[in-house]
């Protein structure tokens, strides 16, 4: 082992923290860096791991020594007779994580700070690789997300436990441009390794994940004849049967539904369900036409012209909003089989980029309900192979712009099912990953139930405070780093790792598709010489036979 | 035995002694102490006589005694003839050094660092210490470097104390192993910062 970098000074300002003093001549003791100190437990020497949370200078030259930028303050100090070697001295506040108990597979906090004068060492790479990550790289269920930020590239790999991610859910929180879709894509790549082969569905409201179609070509993910698959579903490629929509979905989807309309809808909905049950024994096979008929009948049955008006208004809303058939997501009969959307070794990206936000929410609610029901019924042995609710493996659903599906202070169609999955999904093998750039707008309960967190740069104070409230696993000091993180750097915490850590996310195997448009580049390209000439040529009416023809055709 | 430097002529307190350095009329010509023998920060030993052992001290100040100072009146003899006509008068000129007691060595060799219980008497002999004696005085019971008297010294209000301590540490460093020197450097660096950078506004 190399030389110690500091010595313990005493207990820290908060429980489980201690202070140590170091000259840190090589500037190795960064915030978030890991250090160790020896302690004897049951007669055996253990290395207690601690993380540096604060760094405070306790010995500095007078400010005036730096008054002239061309003069080295060390020279001034030498001039006035200081020949010592320690012109800078730092006091570090470190948080005790504990010694690693191999049998337990976790850290045990010694619950006592180190004695004054205990030597403090920089934790070595091999030790950190062993104790920080729950899984070894290339082990089954390991997600090699990158490396420890405070160490040189690749020296301490960070491998998360993907089983924990799926069973206890995930949140990726970051400001725009901090790299959340990049990080999510790296996670997807890891989940599709031959050692994991996950079944993943991505809800992609902005079409940022289309480049995941390169996944089948990523040779890094091949193994034992296995090759991951990717399916990109444009809006309209995925079919949701209208019969699976609940009354609440319809009420939410239709614009400006009055109480009277809601009453008529409720009655008509029950009639349509009854018709469906009579026809095929299932309540969720009604068609839009059947619902329309039921609404019309409700209107006719009412003597009051006001009710007839409500029924008509409801019909008009239904026809203009819930479109079924070719090119539309909703369909009377068809629905995309779950085993097609979700299959081990495959990522399905459901693009919703041209879909109205309320429709998006209803689609996601219907899909989540279906997936959850399928897993519940399959797990409980209520369905067999061939049944539309048969889904014989755990699944992971990644939801982009999650604040639109579980908004804070509002109960929308997706909130209930999301909370249900977050609370009960573990039992049935439904994992959810929520991605949001506005945690402040995300429901607190939902955020707090995501037990693994990838936190990237967050500058907005409201969002920061929401993260503080919702993410208990990360200490206040580490969260203070959030605005200082740069692109691709993340705090990974929670169930998938042994302790929160700062991680540099590894480069993707697939191309990144989430980058914002480069407006100046596009403007310059638009005004480029050949483009201007081409546009002038095309817009000159007499030079184009087609245009010329139209001119004379107007008579 | 180290060179005899002088004798105790006064004590201002239990640990502050005044020693008059021997002049050329008091000892043999080859034994007259030279300035480097009684330099600031030098270790000295003061004999207690009999079975009482030695007091170990540090020279922390120097004074010159010159009865001619301030006497502006006429003299019977010119300056260069004083040696012939008034040799006693010349003998009244002396170098005095202040010594701070920092420890005690019993006749058995047992070493104590800090304020000694015993005090020296007038005329007690003051001798320089050899490097081996200095090393021995600083060896703790665990074999490590021992400077328990340092806080006693630093409590003194004398303006020269910090400089004297730096000189003493410098002298000591030359006698120690590399590992012990590293330990000494920590103290030396801290004191240096306090004396050189602290007064200019450096963080302490």
XYZ file of C-alpha atoms in Angstrom:
759
model
C 0.000 0.000 0.000
C 1.168 3.532 -0.692
C 1.554 6.275 1.893
C -1.503 7.523 3.817
C -2.913 10.791 2.526
C -4.126 12.196 5.785
C -4.855 11.639 9.438
C -8.165 11.613 11.251
C -8.830 14.810 13.153
C -11.984 13.844 14.984
C -15.733 13.339 14.681
C -17.498 15.304 11.951
C -20.383 17.737 12.170
C -23.020 15.066 11.552
C -23.482 11.471 12.686
C -21.324 8.975 10.778
C -18.969 11.655 9.546
C -15.421 12.409 10.574
C -12.827 15.019 9.772
C -9.361 14.399 8.507
C -6.519 16.699 7.601
C -4.398 16.368 4.525
C -1.987 18.493 2.554
C -3.197 16.612 -0.544
C -0.165 17.675 -2.520
C -1.212 15.605 -5.551
C -4.815 16.863 -5.445
C -6.270 13.389 -5.308
C -8.843 13.961 -2.591
C -11.768 15.128 -4.691
C -15.351 15.471 -3.517
C -16.941 12.054 -3.875
C -13.579 10.268 -3.665
C -13.346 7.175 -1.502
C -10.884 6.736 1.337
C -10.328 3.920 3.814
C -9.073 3.570 7.351
C -8.296 0.451 9.344
C -10.449 -0.739 12.202
C -10.432 -3.948 14.202
C -13.714 -5.819 14.246
C -13.986 -9.116 16.117
C -10.230 -9.426 16.145
C -9.866 -8.889 12.412
C -8.604 -5.790 10.693
C -11.196 -4.343 8.354
C -10.950 -1.461 5.921
C -13.703 1.048 6.586
C -14.763 2.861 3.436
C -15.693 6.530 3.632
C -16.613 9.108 1.017
C -15.311 12.670 0.994
C -18.234 15.063 1.090
C -16.585 18.385 1.868
C -13.169 19.890 1.381
C -12.225 23.005 3.275
C -8.909 24.852 3.220
C -7.549 25.352 6.706
C -4.155 26.738 5.762
C -3.814 29.242 2.971
C -1.471 32.072 2.092
C -2.777 35.593 2.787
C -4.909 36.863 -0.099
C -2.417 39.609 -0.735
C 0.233 37.075 -1.769
C -1.787 36.548 -4.928
C -2.265 40.239 -5.659
C 0.043 40.162 -8.649
C -0.913 37.362 -11.009
C 2.588 37.309 -12.478
C 4.175 36.517 -9.105
C 4.051 33.063 -7.572
C 2.765 33.305 -3.976
C 5.221 30.531 -3.033
C 7.979 32.927 -4.000
C 6.537 35.606 -1.706
C 6.363 33.104 1.126
C 9.973 32.106 0.547
C 10.912 35.773 0.496
C 9.480 36.369 3.955
C 11.281 33.329 5.304
C 8.759 30.525 4.966
C 10.664 27.466 3.890
C 8.069 24.881 4.912
C 6.600 22.368 2.505
C 2.943 22.617 3.439
C 1.531 25.871 2.187
C -1.929 24.352 1.716
C -3.724 22.225 4.245
C -7.226 20.860 3.905
C -9.815 19.532 6.225
C -11.992 16.878 4.632
C -15.355 15.829 5.927
C -15.857 12.176 5.136
C -18.963 10.105 5.525
C -18.446 6.619 6.878
C -19.953 3.974 4.617
C -18.643 1.000 6.528
C -16.550 -2.086 6.115
C -17.616 -4.589 3.517
C -19.005 -7.782 4.929
C -18.452 -10.506 2.348
C -21.068 -12.789 3.854
C -23.653 -10.028 3.977
C -22.655 -8.616 0.608
C -23.106 -5.129 2.000
C -21.433 -2.477 4.106
C -21.589 -2.539 7.877
C -21.229 0.826 9.568
C -18.851 0.588 12.563
C -20.986 3.325 14.210
C -17.953 5.043 15.645
C -15.647 7.542 13.968
C -11.952 6.733 13.599
C -9.620 7.606 16.459
C -7.752 10.869 16.220
C -4.626 10.341 14.189
C -5.853 7.225 12.383
C -4.145 7.125 8.991
C -6.469 7.727 6.058
C -5.603 6.067 2.752
C -6.949 6.497 -0.700
C -9.060 3.412 -1.381
C -7.306 1.360 -4.027
C -8.938 0.518 -7.340
C -9.198 -3.211 -6.790
C -10.884 -2.772 -3.418
C -13.346 -0.239 -4.817
C -14.166 -2.417 -7.813
C -14.885 -5.219 -5.373
C -17.063 -3.364 -2.895
C -18.884 -0.557 -4.726
C -20.721 -2.545 -7.334
C -23.222 -5.236 -6.523
C -22.141 -7.314 -9.493
C -18.885 -8.026 -11.238
C -18.578 -6.794 -14.809
C -19.685 -9.543 -17.251
C -21.479 -11.402 -14.492
C -25.099 -12.337 -15.149
C -27.350 -9.356 -14.476
C -24.496 -6.842 -14.328
C -24.872 -3.503 -16.063
C -21.491 -1.970 -16.753
C -22.508 1.682 -16.789
C -19.103 3.318 -16.788
C -16.424 4.000 -14.278
C -15.909 5.849 -11.021
C -15.666 9.545 -11.816
C -12.847 10.294 -9.400
C -10.555 7.673 -10.933
C -8.954 7.516 -14.371
C -11.042 6.107 -17.170
C -11.901 2.457 -16.734
C -9.888 1.887 -13.565
C -12.856 1.318 -11.279
C -15.737 -0.027 -13.371
C -19.234 0.619 -12.083
C -21.454 -2.412 -12.575
C -25.025 -2.068 -11.382
C -27.345 -4.871 -10.406
C -29.910 -5.025 -13.209
C -32.110 -7.429 -11.268
C -32.507 -4.742 -8.608
C -33.234 -2.137 -11.282
C -36.062 -4.237 -12.698
C -37.522 -5.384 -9.414
C -37.360 -2.104 -7.522
C -37.590 0.427 -10.350
C -35.412 3.214 -11.604
C -35.436 6.975 -12.013
C -33.167 8.893 -14.358
C -33.317 12.563 -13.482
C -31.414 15.270 -15.305
C -31.725 18.683 -16.899
C -32.024 18.970 -20.652
C -28.743 18.165 -22.324
C -27.209 16.447 -19.299
C -27.348 13.097 -21.052
C -30.355 11.276 -19.659
C -31.436 9.618 -22.903
C -27.778 8.765 -23.525
C -27.565 7.165 -20.093
C -30.846 5.362 -20.629
C -29.532 4.006 -23.919
C -26.377 2.745 -22.235
C -28.603 1.045 -19.673
C -30.655 -0.537 -22.459
C -27.484 -1.772 -24.142
C -26.384 -3.319 -20.869
C -29.763 -4.924 -20.333
C -29.512 -6.490 -23.764
C -26.144 -8.112 -23.182
C -26.090 -11.899 -23.552
C -25.764 -12.120 -19.773
C -29.095 -10.335 -19.213
C -31.289 -10.398 -22.389
C -34.023 -8.207 -20.984
C -37.485 -7.612 -22.374
C -37.743 -3.832 -22.645
C -40.350 -1.385 -23.821
C -39.530 2.296 -24.155
C -42.260 4.907 -24.193
C -40.652 7.565 -26.337
C -42.744 10.731 -26.654
C -40.035 12.626 -28.564
C -38.650 9.972 -30.883
C -35.221 10.122 -29.234
C -34.570 6.400 -29.203
C -34.835 5.579 -32.894
C -31.077 4.977 -33.091
C -31.540 1.944 -30.858
C -32.399 0.157 -34.103
C -28.610 -0.137 -34.402
C -28.631 -2.500 -31.431
C -28.730 -5.664 -33.568
C -25.473 -4.485 -35.164
C -23.680 -3.810 -31.885
C -21.165 -6.655 -31.842
C -20.336 -5.903 -28.216
C -23.751 -7.322 -27.343
C -23.418 -10.618 -29.224
C -22.706 -13.886 -27.496
C -23.381 -17.628 -27.737
C -25.410 -17.222 -30.911
C -27.412 -14.479 -29.264
C -28.015 -11.196 -31.026
C -30.240 -8.537 -29.476
C -33.248 -7.231 -31.360
C -34.768 -3.794 -31.640
C -38.175 -2.773 -32.886
C -39.116 0.831 -33.456
C -42.847 1.393 -33.477
C -43.939 4.614 -35.124
C -47.286 6.051 -33.975
C -49.936 3.800 -35.467
C -47.693 0.730 -35.586
C -48.807 -0.283 -32.110
C -52.477 -1.074 -31.812
C -54.528 -0.623 -28.670
C -57.973 -2.159 -28.726
C -60.538 0.490 -27.770
C -62.270 -2.060 -25.587
C -59.335 -1.992 -23.222
C -59.943 1.683 -22.502
C -61.615 2.271 -19.187
C -64.382 4.713 -18.599
C -61.899 7.026 -16.865
C -59.610 6.882 -19.895
C -62.412 7.994 -22.170
C -63.517 10.727 -19.816
C -59.920 11.968 -19.682
C -59.397 11.688 -23.421
C -62.537 13.503 -24.530
C -62.247 17.276 -24.313
C -64.472 19.341 -22.012
C -66.708 16.551 -20.768
C -69.445 18.011 -18.581
C -70.937 16.147 -15.632
C -74.015 15.377 -17.673
C -71.918 13.993 -20.512
C -69.924 11.983 -18.012
C -73.170 10.502 -16.688
C -74.325 9.577 -20.196
C -70.895 8.135 -20.972
C -70.975 6.001 -17.832
C -74.300 4.492 -18.720
C -73.347 3.958 -22.359
C -70.025 2.433 -21.354
C -71.746 -0.137 -19.183
C -74.156 -0.924 -22.014
C -71.268 -1.405 -24.432
C -69.479 -3.649 -21.954
C -72.631 -5.716 -21.498
C -72.967 -6.040 -25.271
C -69.378 -7.196 -25.500
C -69.880 -9.716 -22.749
C -72.963 -11.099 -24.480
C -71.097 -11.347 -27.755
C -67.845 -13.004 -26.677
C -67.884 -13.451 -22.933
C -65.341 -10.661 -22.283
C -66.261 -7.126 -21.246
C -63.315 -5.462 -22.994
C -64.187 -6.324 -26.592
C -66.658 -3.525 -27.281
C -66.099 -1.493 -30.418
C -66.359 2.206 -30.950
C -69.516 1.662 -32.998
C -71.077 -0.224 -30.080
C -70.234 2.589 -27.723
C -71.601 5.148 -30.177
C -74.817 3.158 -30.451
C -75.073 2.995 -26.711
C -74.593 6.746 -26.428
C -77.193 7.398 -29.115
C -79.636 5.142 -27.317
C -78.967 6.928 -24.049
C -79.807 10.191 -25.836
C -82.997 8.789 -27.337
C -84.133 7.340 -24.048
C -83.916 10.666 -22.342
C -87.047 12.761 -22.613
C -85.131 15.863 -21.722
C -83.733 17.611 -24.782
C -80.817 18.710 -22.656
C -79.751 15.078 -22.230
C -80.109 14.440 -25.926
C -77.827 17.387 -26.493
C -75.299 15.923 -24.056
C -75.368 12.597 -25.878
C -74.841 14.287 -29.221
C -71.987 16.375 -27.873
C -70.411 13.249 -26.432
C -70.760 11.438 -29.746
C -69.121 14.321 -31.561
C -66.261 14.312 -29.091
C -65.836 10.550 -29.296
C -65.736 10.517 -33.082
C -63.278 13.396 -33.295
C -60.934 12.082 -30.594
C -60.969 8.302 -30.554
C -60.162 7.450 -34.138
C -59.940 3.784 -34.979
C -58.804 1.777 -37.972
C -55.820 1.894 -40.292
C -53.154 4.446 -39.377
C -54.545 4.985 -35.883
C -53.388 3.609 -32.571
C -56.868 2.598 -31.418
C -58.560 -0.270 -33.137
C -61.858 -2.055 -32.682
C -60.471 -5.568 -32.959
C -56.720 -5.667 -33.199
C -54.142 -5.061 -30.577
C -50.418 -5.581 -30.672
C -49.648 -8.822 -28.821
C -47.683 -8.255 -25.628
C -45.251 -10.999 -26.529
C -44.372 -9.027 -29.637
C -43.907 -5.758 -27.780
C -42.015 -7.390 -24.967
C -39.685 -10.268 -25.635
C -36.415 -11.218 -23.921
C -33.441 -9.885 -25.841
C -35.518 -7.239 -27.531
C -36.050 -3.528 -27.027
C -39.239 -2.081 -28.407
C -39.418 1.654 -28.803
C -42.923 3.022 -28.913
C -42.717 6.429 -30.509
C -45.484 8.823 -29.598
C -43.986 11.931 -31.108
C -47.008 12.990 -33.163
C -49.585 11.977 -30.623
C -51.567 14.428 -28.533
C -50.372 14.449 -24.908
C -53.699 13.276 -23.465
C -53.848 10.486 -26.005
C -50.277 9.569 -25.062
C -51.304 9.321 -21.428
C -54.297 7.141 -22.207
C -52.241 4.890 -24.470
C -49.588 4.455 -21.774
C -52.225 3.829 -19.102
C -53.939 1.194 -21.227
C -50.640 -0.456 -22.072
C -49.360 -0.481 -18.495
C -52.632 -1.900 -17.244
C -52.483 -4.616 -19.838
C -48.900 -5.501 -19.050
C -49.509 -5.540 -15.316
C -52.651 -7.655 -15.677
C -50.825 -10.033 -17.997
C -47.968 -10.520 -15.561
C -50.358 -10.891 -12.649
C -52.475 -13.491 -14.444
C -49.475 -15.361 -15.814
C -47.791 -15.404 -12.453
C -50.950 -16.614 -10.775
C -51.447 -19.315 -13.395
C -54.749 -17.840 -14.576
C -53.766 -17.825 -18.258
C -51.959 -20.228 -20.541
C -49.810 -19.878 -23.585
C -51.781 -18.386 -26.429
C -53.888 -16.168 -24.201
C -53.553 -12.476 -24.960
C -52.631 -11.886 -21.322
C -49.925 -14.538 -21.301
C -46.547 -12.918 -20.569
C -44.228 -15.533 -19.112
C -41.187 -13.354 -18.249
C -40.451 -10.167 -16.318
C -40.447 -6.952 -18.290
C -38.955 -3.516 -17.984
C -40.704 -0.393 -19.185
C -38.762 2.818 -19.600
C -40.918 5.927 -19.705
C -39.456 9.159 -21.068
C -40.904 12.486 -19.946
C -42.279 10.677 -16.900
C -43.558 13.926 -15.391
C -46.243 13.860 -18.104
C -47.428 10.472 -16.897
C -47.223 11.030 -13.140
C -47.481 14.784 -12.660
C -47.123 16.304 -9.238
C -50.331 17.378 -7.513
C -52.580 15.925 -10.200
C -54.190 12.534 -10.590
C -54.327 11.578 -14.245
C -55.104 8.311 -16.002
C -51.565 6.998 -15.745
C -50.910 7.940 -12.123
C -52.897 5.102 -10.590
C -51.447 2.281 -12.653
C -47.924 3.661 -12.331
C -48.226 3.760 -8.563
C -49.674 0.260 -8.586
C -46.753 -1.060 -10.620
C -44.244 0.783 -8.456
C -45.815 -0.689 -5.344
C -46.574 -4.208 -6.549
C -44.558 -4.650 -9.734
C -41.764 -6.387 -7.856
C -44.007 -9.342 -7.073
C -45.038 -9.810 -10.664
C -41.847 -8.864 -12.497
C -42.841 -5.511 -13.929
C -40.072 -2.955 -13.598
C -40.422 0.681 -14.482
C -37.772 3.227 -15.323
C -38.873 6.822 -15.193
C -36.930 9.484 -17.022
C -37.595 13.131 -16.368
C -35.968 16.486 -16.820
C -38.409 18.117 -14.416
C -38.441 16.179 -11.163
C -40.193 19.183 -9.644
C -43.195 18.303 -11.762
C -43.018 14.599 -10.967
C -45.250 13.044 -8.324
C -43.277 12.676 -5.070
C -44.619 9.198 -4.254
C -43.708 7.968 -7.682
C -40.169 9.349 -7.468
C -39.590 7.979 -3.987
C -40.595 4.486 -5.058
C -37.909 4.298 -7.688
C -35.257 2.583 -5.646
C -32.357 3.064 -8.041
C -31.507 6.570 -9.121
C -29.342 7.983 -11.855
C -29.054 11.662 -11.041
C -27.335 13.877 -13.551
C -26.812 17.613 -13.765
C -29.756 19.492 -12.264
C -29.512 23.256 -12.013
C -33.073 24.305 -11.264
C -33.420 24.801 -7.466
C -37.007 23.504 -7.416
C -35.931 20.322 -9.158
C -32.969 19.990 -6.816
C -35.133 20.261 -3.742
C -37.555 17.708 -5.164
C -34.700 15.301 -5.674
C -33.558 15.916 -2.094
C -37.030 15.043 -0.852
C -37.568 12.061 -3.076
C -34.151 10.452 -3.050
C -33.261 9.426 0.461
C -30.307 7.222 -0.338
C -28.058 10.068 -1.425
C -26.576 12.370 1.190
C -27.110 16.115 1.084
C -23.453 16.738 0.301
C -23.413 14.474 -2.721
C -26.595 16.101 -3.996
C -24.839 19.460 -3.753
C -22.729 18.174 -6.638
C -25.741 18.005 -8.967
C -25.319 21.450 -10.576
C -21.585 20.859 -10.978
C -21.876 17.609 -12.898
C -21.043 17.760 -16.570
C -22.556 15.856 -19.451
C -22.366 12.113 -18.983
C -21.613 12.254 -15.277
C -24.157 10.779 -12.908
C -24.721 10.017 -9.277
C -25.816 6.407 -9.149
C -27.526 5.422 -5.956
C -30.009 3.057 -4.467
C -30.719 -0.633 -4.691
C -28.545 -1.416 -7.711
C -25.282 -0.320 -6.092
C -23.748 -0.819 -2.670
C -23.330 2.882 -2.010
C -24.037 6.120 -3.883
C -21.216 7.078 -6.205
C -20.266 9.515 -8.919
C -20.004 7.703 -12.214
C -18.799 8.629 -15.654
C -21.212 6.982 -18.062
C -19.408 4.901 -20.684
C -19.648 5.683 -24.417
C -22.603 4.159 -26.231
C -22.279 1.351 -28.739
C -25.140 2.820 -30.750
C -25.371 6.344 -32.165
C -26.921 8.968 -29.948
C -30.222 10.256 -31.281
C -31.308 12.535 -28.492
C -29.066 15.504 -29.229
C -30.816 18.816 -29.827
C -30.964 20.367 -33.284
C -27.971 22.478 -34.267
C -29.884 25.514 -35.518
C -26.913 27.556 -36.813
C -25.685 24.540 -38.766
C -29.100 24.057 -40.351
C -29.445 27.777 -41.155
C -26.044 27.854 -42.801
C -26.828 24.707 -44.739
C -30.144 26.224 -45.867
C -28.345 29.299 -47.124
C -25.508 27.311 -48.683
C -24.627 28.266 -52.306
C -25.990 25.188 -54.066
C -29.174 25.105 -51.985
C -29.985 28.762 -52.718
C -29.422 28.175 -56.452
C -31.584 25.063 -56.366
C -34.429 26.835 -54.597
C -34.271 29.750 -57.027
C -34.374 27.338 -59.909
C -37.317 25.470 -58.472
C -39.277 28.599 -57.644
C -38.843 30.168 -61.108
C -42.328 29.429 -62.641
C -41.447 29.673 -66.330
C -38.535 27.302 -66.071
C -40.654 24.471 -64.681
C -42.938 22.680 -67.068
C -45.236 21.530 -64.280
C -45.624 24.985 -62.813
C -46.061 26.440 -66.308
C -48.776 23.946 -66.980
C -50.591 24.969 -63.846
C -50.429 28.642 -64.833
C -52.233 28.033 -68.070
C -54.576 25.518 -66.495
C -56.204 28.100 -64.239
C -58.540 29.242 -66.936
C 32.314 16.244 28.811
C 31.428 19.232 26.702
C 33.244 22.519 26.852
C 32.628 24.554 29.986
C 30.843 27.723 28.844
C 30.398 29.688 32.036
C 28.593 29.795 35.325
C 25.145 30.632 36.579
C 25.130 34.118 38.014
C 21.447 34.748 38.477
C 18.015 33.165 38.140
C 14.942 35.220 37.201
C 12.641 32.311 37.934
C 12.698 28.569 38.491
C 13.530 27.968 34.841
C 15.183 31.189 33.696
C 18.894 31.401 34.412
C 21.520 33.951 33.545
C 24.916 32.527 32.682
C 28.077 34.492 32.398
C 30.260 33.146 29.613
C 33.878 32.653 30.599
C 36.233 35.363 29.333
C 39.852 34.926 28.339
C 41.098 35.707 31.845
C 38.958 33.048 33.466
C 39.925 29.895 31.550
C 42.819 28.641 29.564
C 43.276 30.336 26.215
C 42.306 27.198 24.269
C 39.177 26.758 26.364
C 37.680 30.185 25.887
C 34.142 29.674 24.548
C 33.672 31.048 21.077
C 30.391 32.629 19.914
C 29.240 29.418 18.159
C 29.500 27.609 21.490
C 26.876 29.800 23.084
C 24.718 30.539 20.027
C 20.973 31.031 20.268
C 19.138 27.698 20.464
C 22.137 25.695 21.700
C 21.548 22.986 24.293
C 23.525 23.310 27.524
C 23.754 21.322 30.730
C 23.848 22.904 34.172
C 25.460 20.855 36.944
C 23.443 20.509 40.147
C 26.291 18.983 42.122
C 26.436 15.819 44.181
C 23.660 13.315 43.536
C 21.334 15.761 41.872
C 22.207 15.259 38.237
C 21.936 17.904 35.562
C 19.525 20.495 34.330
C 19.233 20.664 30.551
C 18.689 24.143 29.173
C 18.446 26.102 25.987
C 20.111 29.437 25.290
C 17.320 31.814 24.359
C 18.905 35.263 24.618
C 22.293 36.978 24.738
C 23.346 40.169 26.562
C 26.578 42.086 26.787
C 27.785 43.578 30.077
C 29.890 46.685 29.613
C 30.286 49.107 32.543
C 31.772 51.649 30.138
C 28.393 52.026 28.474
C 26.961 55.463 29.296
C 30.123 56.649 30.999
C 30.999 59.655 28.926
C 33.344 61.292 31.465
C 37.184 61.675 31.100
C 39.413 58.681 31.924
C 42.860 58.645 33.444
C 44.049 56.026 31.014
C 43.401 55.970 27.277
C 41.528 52.925 25.852
C 44.575 51.126 24.529
C 46.419 51.453 27.914
C 43.590 50.078 30.073
C 45.114 46.610 29.808
C 48.198 47.871 31.675
C 46.723 50.399 34.079
C 43.258 48.955 34.887
C 43.000 45.235 33.959
C 40.148 44.683 36.485
C 38.137 47.236 34.694
C 38.371 45.182 31.501
C 37.345 42.067 33.415
C 34.006 43.647 34.229
C 32.995 43.315 30.595
C 31.148 40.018 29.983
C 28.831 38.073 27.702
C 25.686 36.879 29.441
C 23.281 34.338 28.030
C 19.781 33.545 29.191
C 19.029 29.878 29.601
C 15.616 28.282 29.837
C 15.580 24.979 31.705
C 13.812 22.310 29.648
C 14.531 19.124 31.528
C 16.527 17.148 34.007
C 18.885 14.170 33.805
C 19.225 12.137 36.967
C 22.610 10.598 37.884
C 21.054 7.237 36.958
C 20.575 8.557 33.436
C 16.819 8.886 33.779
C 15.588 11.720 31.618
C 12.770 14.098 32.341
C 11.549 16.722 29.865
C 9.654 19.789 31.032
C 10.002 22.035 34.058
C 12.650 20.391 36.336
C 11.833 19.978 39.989
C 15.361 20.970 41.074
C 16.931 24.373 40.586
C 20.572 25.207 39.933
C 22.558 27.273 42.383
C 24.729 30.315 41.741
C 28.079 29.488 40.222
C 26.736 26.217 38.881
C 28.766 25.236 35.887
C 27.212 25.509 32.441
C 28.567 23.192 29.767
C 27.802 22.590 26.128
C 26.219 19.255 25.184
C 27.647 16.764 22.745
C 25.503 15.527 19.818
C 25.242 12.137 21.514
C 23.950 13.769 24.719
C 21.409 15.822 22.770
C 20.202 12.707 20.947
C 19.952 10.825 24.219
C 18.021 13.629 25.884
C 15.434 13.483 23.071
C 14.971 9.740 23.099
C 11.665 8.841 24.687
C 10.989 5.728 26.705
C 9.517 4.156 23.539
C 12.708 4.934 21.626
C 10.975 7.620 19.560
C 11.679 11.312 19.329
C 10.555 13.167 22.421
C 10.078 16.952 22.725
C 7.809 17.274 25.728
C 9.436 20.551 26.786
C 8.312 22.352 23.613
C 4.982 23.571 25.018
C 6.820 24.969 28.050
C 9.072 26.944 25.750
C 6.256 28.184 23.543
C 4.399 29.476 26.589
C 7.205 31.996 27.137
C 6.438 35.532 26.105
C 9.955 36.348 25.024
C 9.868 37.737 21.469
C 12.826 35.571 20.468
C 11.288 32.285 21.550
C 9.877 31.223 18.170
C 13.133 32.033 16.390
C 15.131 30.262 19.046
C 12.895 27.192 18.746
C 13.363 27.143 14.968
C 17.143 27.257 15.468
C 16.955 24.538 18.071
C 14.848 22.362 15.750
C 17.278 22.975 12.929
C 20.150 21.911 15.149
C 18.249 18.844 16.302
C 17.222 17.813 12.781
C 20.859 17.323 11.857
C 21.221 14.698 14.573
C 18.177 12.567 13.759
C 17.214 9.715 11.473
C 15.144 10.465 8.367
C 11.929 9.183 9.917
C 12.430 11.295 13.031
C 13.278 14.275 10.868
C 9.909 13.885 9.098
C 8.206 14.049 12.497
C 10.223 17.090 13.444
C 9.383 18.744 10.116
C 5.692 18.703 11.009
C 6.367 20.780 14.119
C 8.915 22.940 12.384
C 6.555 23.644 9.488
C 3.689 24.527 11.793
C 5.830 26.970 13.792
C 7.292 28.430 10.631
C 3.818 29.072 9.266
C 2.779 30.753 12.507
C 5.814 32.960 12.673
C 6.390 33.778 9.025
C 3.004 33.648 7.292
C 0.519 33.955 10.155
C 1.450 37.541 11.064
C 0.972 38.543 7.413
C -2.597 37.256 7.402
C -2.252 33.612 6.392
C -4.999 31.263 7.507
C -4.098 29.375 10.643
